[in-house]
CSV table of C-alpha atoms in Angstrom, one decimal:
chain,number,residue,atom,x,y,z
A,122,UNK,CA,-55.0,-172.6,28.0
A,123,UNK,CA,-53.1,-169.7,27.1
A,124,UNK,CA,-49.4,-169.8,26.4
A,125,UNK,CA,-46.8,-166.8,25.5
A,126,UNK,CA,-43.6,-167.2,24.1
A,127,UNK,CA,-41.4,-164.1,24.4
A,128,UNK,CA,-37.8,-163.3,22.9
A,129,UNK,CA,-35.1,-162.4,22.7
A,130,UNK,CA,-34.3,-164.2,26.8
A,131,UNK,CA,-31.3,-162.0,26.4
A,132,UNK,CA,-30.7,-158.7,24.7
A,133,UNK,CA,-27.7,-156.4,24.8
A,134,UNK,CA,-27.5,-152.6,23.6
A,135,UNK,CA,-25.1,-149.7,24.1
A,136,UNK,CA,-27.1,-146.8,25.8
A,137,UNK,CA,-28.9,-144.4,23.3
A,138,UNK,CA,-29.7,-147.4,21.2
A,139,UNK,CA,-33.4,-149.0,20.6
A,140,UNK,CA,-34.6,-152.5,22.2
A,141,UNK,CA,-37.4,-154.6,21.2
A,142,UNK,CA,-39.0,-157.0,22.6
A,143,UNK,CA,-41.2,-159.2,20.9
A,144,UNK,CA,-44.4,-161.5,22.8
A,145,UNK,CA,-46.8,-164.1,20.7
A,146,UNK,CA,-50.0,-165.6,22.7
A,147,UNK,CA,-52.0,-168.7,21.9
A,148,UNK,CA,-55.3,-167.6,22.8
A,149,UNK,CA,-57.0,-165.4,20.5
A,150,UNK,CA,-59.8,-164.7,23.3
A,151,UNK,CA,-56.8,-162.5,25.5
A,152,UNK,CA,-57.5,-158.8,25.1
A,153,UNK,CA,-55.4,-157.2,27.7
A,154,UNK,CA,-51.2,-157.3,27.5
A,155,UNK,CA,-49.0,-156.0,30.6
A,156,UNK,CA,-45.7,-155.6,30.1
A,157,UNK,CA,-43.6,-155.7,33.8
A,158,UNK,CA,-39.9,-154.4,34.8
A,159,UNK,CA,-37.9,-156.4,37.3
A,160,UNK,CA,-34.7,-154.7,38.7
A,161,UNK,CA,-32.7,-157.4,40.2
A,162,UNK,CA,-33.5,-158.3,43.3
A,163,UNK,CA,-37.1,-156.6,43.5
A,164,UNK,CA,-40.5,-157.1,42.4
A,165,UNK,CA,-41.8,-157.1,39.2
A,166,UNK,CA,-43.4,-154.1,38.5
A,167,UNK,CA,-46.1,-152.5,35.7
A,168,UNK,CA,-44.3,-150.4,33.0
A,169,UNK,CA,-47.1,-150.3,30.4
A,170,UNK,CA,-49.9,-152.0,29.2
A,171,UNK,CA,-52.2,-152.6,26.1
A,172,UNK,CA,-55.8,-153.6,25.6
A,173,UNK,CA,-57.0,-155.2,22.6
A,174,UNK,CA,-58.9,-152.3,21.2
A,175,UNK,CA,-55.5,-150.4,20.3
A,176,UNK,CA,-53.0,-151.2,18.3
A,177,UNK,CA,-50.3,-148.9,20.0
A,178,UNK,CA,-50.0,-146.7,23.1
A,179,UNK,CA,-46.8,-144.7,23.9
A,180,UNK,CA,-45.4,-143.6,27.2
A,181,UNK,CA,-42.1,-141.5,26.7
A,182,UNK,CA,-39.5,-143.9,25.8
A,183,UNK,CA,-41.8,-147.1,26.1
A,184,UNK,CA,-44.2,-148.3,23.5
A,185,UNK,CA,-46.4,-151.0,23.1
A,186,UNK,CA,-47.7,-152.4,19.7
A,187,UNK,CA,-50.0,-155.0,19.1
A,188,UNK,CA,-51.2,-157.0,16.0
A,189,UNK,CA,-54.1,-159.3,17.2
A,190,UNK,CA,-54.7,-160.6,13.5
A,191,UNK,CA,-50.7,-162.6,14.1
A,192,UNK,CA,-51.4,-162.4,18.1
A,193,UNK,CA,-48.2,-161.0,18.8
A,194,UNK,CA,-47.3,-157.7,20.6
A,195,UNK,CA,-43.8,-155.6,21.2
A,196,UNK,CA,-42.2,-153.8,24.2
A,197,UNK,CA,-40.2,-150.7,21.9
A,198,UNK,CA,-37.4,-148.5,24.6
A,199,UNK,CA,-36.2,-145.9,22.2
A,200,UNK,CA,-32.8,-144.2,24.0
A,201,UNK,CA,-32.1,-146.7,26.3
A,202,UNK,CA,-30.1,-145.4,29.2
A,203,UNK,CA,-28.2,-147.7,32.0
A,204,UNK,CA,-31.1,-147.7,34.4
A,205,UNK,CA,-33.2,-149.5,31.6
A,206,UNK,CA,-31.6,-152.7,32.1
A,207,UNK,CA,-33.7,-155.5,33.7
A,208,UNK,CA,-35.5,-158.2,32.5
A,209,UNK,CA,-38.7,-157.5,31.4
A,210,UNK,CA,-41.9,-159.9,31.1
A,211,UNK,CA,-44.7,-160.1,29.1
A,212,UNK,CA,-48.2,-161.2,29.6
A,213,UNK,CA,-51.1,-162.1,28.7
A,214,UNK,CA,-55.1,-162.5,29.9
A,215,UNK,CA,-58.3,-162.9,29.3
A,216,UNK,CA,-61.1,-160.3,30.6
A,217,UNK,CA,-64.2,-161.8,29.1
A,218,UNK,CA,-62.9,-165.4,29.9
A,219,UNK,CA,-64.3,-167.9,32.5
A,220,UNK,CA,-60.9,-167.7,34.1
A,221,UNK,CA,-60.8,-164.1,34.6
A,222,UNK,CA,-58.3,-164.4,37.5
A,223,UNK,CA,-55.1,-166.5,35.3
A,224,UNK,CA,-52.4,-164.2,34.1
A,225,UNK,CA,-50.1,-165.6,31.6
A,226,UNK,CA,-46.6,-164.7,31.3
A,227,UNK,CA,-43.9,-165.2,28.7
A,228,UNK,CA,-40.0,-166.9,29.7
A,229,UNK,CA,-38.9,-163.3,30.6
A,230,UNK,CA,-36.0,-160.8,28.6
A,231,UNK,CA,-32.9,-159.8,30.4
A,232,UNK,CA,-31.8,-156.3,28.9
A,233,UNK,CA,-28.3,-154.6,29.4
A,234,UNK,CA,-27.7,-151.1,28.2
A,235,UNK,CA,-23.9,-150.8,28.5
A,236,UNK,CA,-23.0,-147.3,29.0
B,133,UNK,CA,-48.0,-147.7,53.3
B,134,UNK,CA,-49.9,-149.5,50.7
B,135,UNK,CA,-48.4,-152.8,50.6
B,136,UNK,CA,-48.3,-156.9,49.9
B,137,UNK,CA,-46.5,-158.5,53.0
B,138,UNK,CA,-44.6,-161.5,52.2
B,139,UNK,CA,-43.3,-164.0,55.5
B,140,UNK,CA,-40.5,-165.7,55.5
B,141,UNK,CA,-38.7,-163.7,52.9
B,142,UNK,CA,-35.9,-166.4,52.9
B,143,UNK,CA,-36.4,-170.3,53.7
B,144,UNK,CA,-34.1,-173.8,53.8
B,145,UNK,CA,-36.1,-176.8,54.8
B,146,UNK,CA,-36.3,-180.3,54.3
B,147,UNK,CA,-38.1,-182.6,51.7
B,148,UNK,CA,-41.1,-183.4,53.2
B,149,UNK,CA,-41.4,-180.4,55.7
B,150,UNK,CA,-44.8,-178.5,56.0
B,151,UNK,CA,-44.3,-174.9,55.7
B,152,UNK,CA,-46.6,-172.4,55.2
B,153,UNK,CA,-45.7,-168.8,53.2
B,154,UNK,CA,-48.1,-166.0,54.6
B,155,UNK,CA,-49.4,-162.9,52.2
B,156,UNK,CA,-51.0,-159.7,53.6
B,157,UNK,CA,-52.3,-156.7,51.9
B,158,UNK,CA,-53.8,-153.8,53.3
B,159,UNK,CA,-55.1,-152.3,50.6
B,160,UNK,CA,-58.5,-153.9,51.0
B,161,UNK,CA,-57.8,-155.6,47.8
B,162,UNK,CA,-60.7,-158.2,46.4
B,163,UNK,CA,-58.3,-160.4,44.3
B,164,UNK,CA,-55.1,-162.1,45.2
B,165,UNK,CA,-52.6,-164.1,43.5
B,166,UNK,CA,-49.5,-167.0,43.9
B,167,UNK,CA,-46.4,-167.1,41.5
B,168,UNK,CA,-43.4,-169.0,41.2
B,169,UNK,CA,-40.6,-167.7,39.4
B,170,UNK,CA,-37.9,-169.5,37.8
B,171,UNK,CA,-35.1,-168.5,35.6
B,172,UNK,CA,-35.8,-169.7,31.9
B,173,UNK,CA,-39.4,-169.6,32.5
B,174,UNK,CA,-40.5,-166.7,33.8
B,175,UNK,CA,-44.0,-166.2,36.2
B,176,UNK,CA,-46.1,-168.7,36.7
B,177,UNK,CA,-49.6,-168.7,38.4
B,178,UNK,CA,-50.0,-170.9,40.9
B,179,UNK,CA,-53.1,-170.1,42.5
B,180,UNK,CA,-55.4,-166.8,42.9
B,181,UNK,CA,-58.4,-165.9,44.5
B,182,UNK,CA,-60.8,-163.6,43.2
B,183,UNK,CA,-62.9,-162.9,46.7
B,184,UNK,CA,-63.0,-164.7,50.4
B,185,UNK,CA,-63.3,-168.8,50.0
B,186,UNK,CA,-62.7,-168.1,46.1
B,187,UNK,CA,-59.8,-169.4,44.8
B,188,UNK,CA,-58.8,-171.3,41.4
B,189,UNK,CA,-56.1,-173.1,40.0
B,190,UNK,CA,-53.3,-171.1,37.9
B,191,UNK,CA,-50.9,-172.8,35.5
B,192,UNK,CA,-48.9,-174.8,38.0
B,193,UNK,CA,-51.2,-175.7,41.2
B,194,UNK,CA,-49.6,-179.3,41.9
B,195,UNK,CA,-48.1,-179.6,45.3
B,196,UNK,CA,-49.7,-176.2,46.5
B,197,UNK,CA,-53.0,-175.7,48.4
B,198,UNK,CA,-54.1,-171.7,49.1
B,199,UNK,CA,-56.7,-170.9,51.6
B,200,UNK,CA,-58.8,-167.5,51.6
B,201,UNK,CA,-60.8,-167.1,54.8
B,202,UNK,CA,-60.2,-163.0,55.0
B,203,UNK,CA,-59.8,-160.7,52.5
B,204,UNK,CA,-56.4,-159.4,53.7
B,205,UNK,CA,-54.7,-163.0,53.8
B,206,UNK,CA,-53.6,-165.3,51.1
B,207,UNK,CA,-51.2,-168.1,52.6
B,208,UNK,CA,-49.6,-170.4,50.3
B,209,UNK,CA,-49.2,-173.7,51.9
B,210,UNK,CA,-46.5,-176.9,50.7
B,211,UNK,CA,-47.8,-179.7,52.5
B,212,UNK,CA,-44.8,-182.2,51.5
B,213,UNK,CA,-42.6,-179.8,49.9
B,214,UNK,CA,-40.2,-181.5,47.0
B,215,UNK,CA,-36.6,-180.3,45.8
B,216,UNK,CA,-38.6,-178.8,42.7
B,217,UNK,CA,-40.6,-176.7,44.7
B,218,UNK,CA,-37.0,-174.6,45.1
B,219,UNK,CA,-38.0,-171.4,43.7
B,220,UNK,CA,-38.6,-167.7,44.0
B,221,UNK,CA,-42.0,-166.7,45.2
B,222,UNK,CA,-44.3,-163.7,44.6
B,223,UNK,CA,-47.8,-162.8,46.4
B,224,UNK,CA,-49.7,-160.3,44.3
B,225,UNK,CA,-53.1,-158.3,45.0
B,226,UNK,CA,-55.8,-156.4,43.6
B,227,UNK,CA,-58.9,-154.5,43.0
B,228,UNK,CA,-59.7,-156.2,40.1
B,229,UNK,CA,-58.1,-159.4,38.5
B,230,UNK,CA,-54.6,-159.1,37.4
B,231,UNK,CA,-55.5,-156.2,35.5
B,232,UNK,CA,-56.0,-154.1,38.4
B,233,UNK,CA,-57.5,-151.1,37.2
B,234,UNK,CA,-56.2,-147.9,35.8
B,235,UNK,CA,-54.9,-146.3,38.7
B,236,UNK,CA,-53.9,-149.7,40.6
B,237,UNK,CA,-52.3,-151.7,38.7
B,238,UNK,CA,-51.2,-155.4,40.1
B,239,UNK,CA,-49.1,-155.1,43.3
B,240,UNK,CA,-46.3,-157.3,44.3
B,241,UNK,CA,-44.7,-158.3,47.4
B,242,UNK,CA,-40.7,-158.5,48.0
B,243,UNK,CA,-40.7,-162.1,47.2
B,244,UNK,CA,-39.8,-165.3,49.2
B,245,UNK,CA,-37.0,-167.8,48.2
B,246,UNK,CA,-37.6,-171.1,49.0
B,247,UNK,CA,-35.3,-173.9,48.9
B,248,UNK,CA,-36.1,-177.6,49.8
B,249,UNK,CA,-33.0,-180.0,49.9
């Protein structure tokens, strides 16, 4: 099955600064890659997502980039502000798969902006 | 309200204790899904159901059993629940597979904490 390893678990910046966050997958045969925000104590929630027939797609401050030929992809928040901090997951599935249903999610990145 | 209904939002029982978790949505969604959350390792699928009596194993199905007999509910059941069944829970639902689509994403409910001394 499909496995995804994300990092860094934890990642600190001063607000205005840049964070990355970087996802690899197992399963070549994924072509869709959600990235979701949890503020603590809520649910996670959809913040931008990438299909395999792209290689970027931008939504203000949040990015995506994907390389399928080293199946790994990147959350990018350029000027981070306070309210970005979270943790934020990574995942991965398969569309054309047999399993359509099974969603695959990386260990999960807790970001602090420090004002 | 659009929305995934998750009951009991907070639980302490016993090793060996039926319980039952209940998931609603009332968005008429086709698919639904199970998670467990724990720190260090993120989501993981437990069960989901793609339609009424469909449902599939996820990642970590052991010590779980699901049921889908209307489109609206998705209970998770623990038939002998263990001390590593302590975790942080999340119903999810649908149009369409965890994708959603490009309107509707994935929905989540609030979550329910279990915790099985």
């Amino acid at each position: 099955g499909e496995n995804v390893e994300q990092h860094p678990s934890t990642l600190s910046v001063q607000e205005g600064d840049s964070a990355v966050i970087k996802c690899t997958y197992s399963d070549s045969a994924s072509n869709y890659f959600p990235w979701y925000k949890q503020e603590l104590g809520k649910r996670p929630q959809l913040i931008i997502d990438i299909r395999s027939n792209v290689g970027e797609k931008k939504d203000q401050r949040i990015a995506v980039t994907l390389n399928k030929t080293a199946k790994h992809f990147s959350l990018h928040i350029t000027e981070t502000q306070p309210e970005d901090s979270a943790v934020y997951f990574c995942a991965a599935h398969n569309a054309g798969g047999t399993s359509y249903g099974k969603l695959t999610f990386g260990q999960g990145t807790i970001l602090t902006v420090h004002p | 309200e659009a929305q995934v209904t998750q009951n009991p939002r907070y639980l302490i029982t016993v090793t060996g204790k039926k319980l039952t978790v209940t998931c609603s949505q009332n968005m008429n969604h086709e698919y639904m899904s199970w998670y467990r959350q724990d720190p260090g390792l993120g989501l993981r699928q437990i069960y989901y159901s793609m339609n009424v009596e469909v449902t599939d194993k996820g990642d970590v199905p052991e010590g779980y059993k699901v049921s889908r007999k209307e489109k609206r509910n998705f209970p998770l059941i623990l038939e002998s629940p263990s001390p590593n069944q302590t975790s942080l829970y999340f119903c999810a639902s649908s149009f369409l597979g965890p994708t959603g689509n490009s309107n509707q994403p994935q929905h989540f409910g609030d979550g329910t904490r279990l915790s099985i001394l």
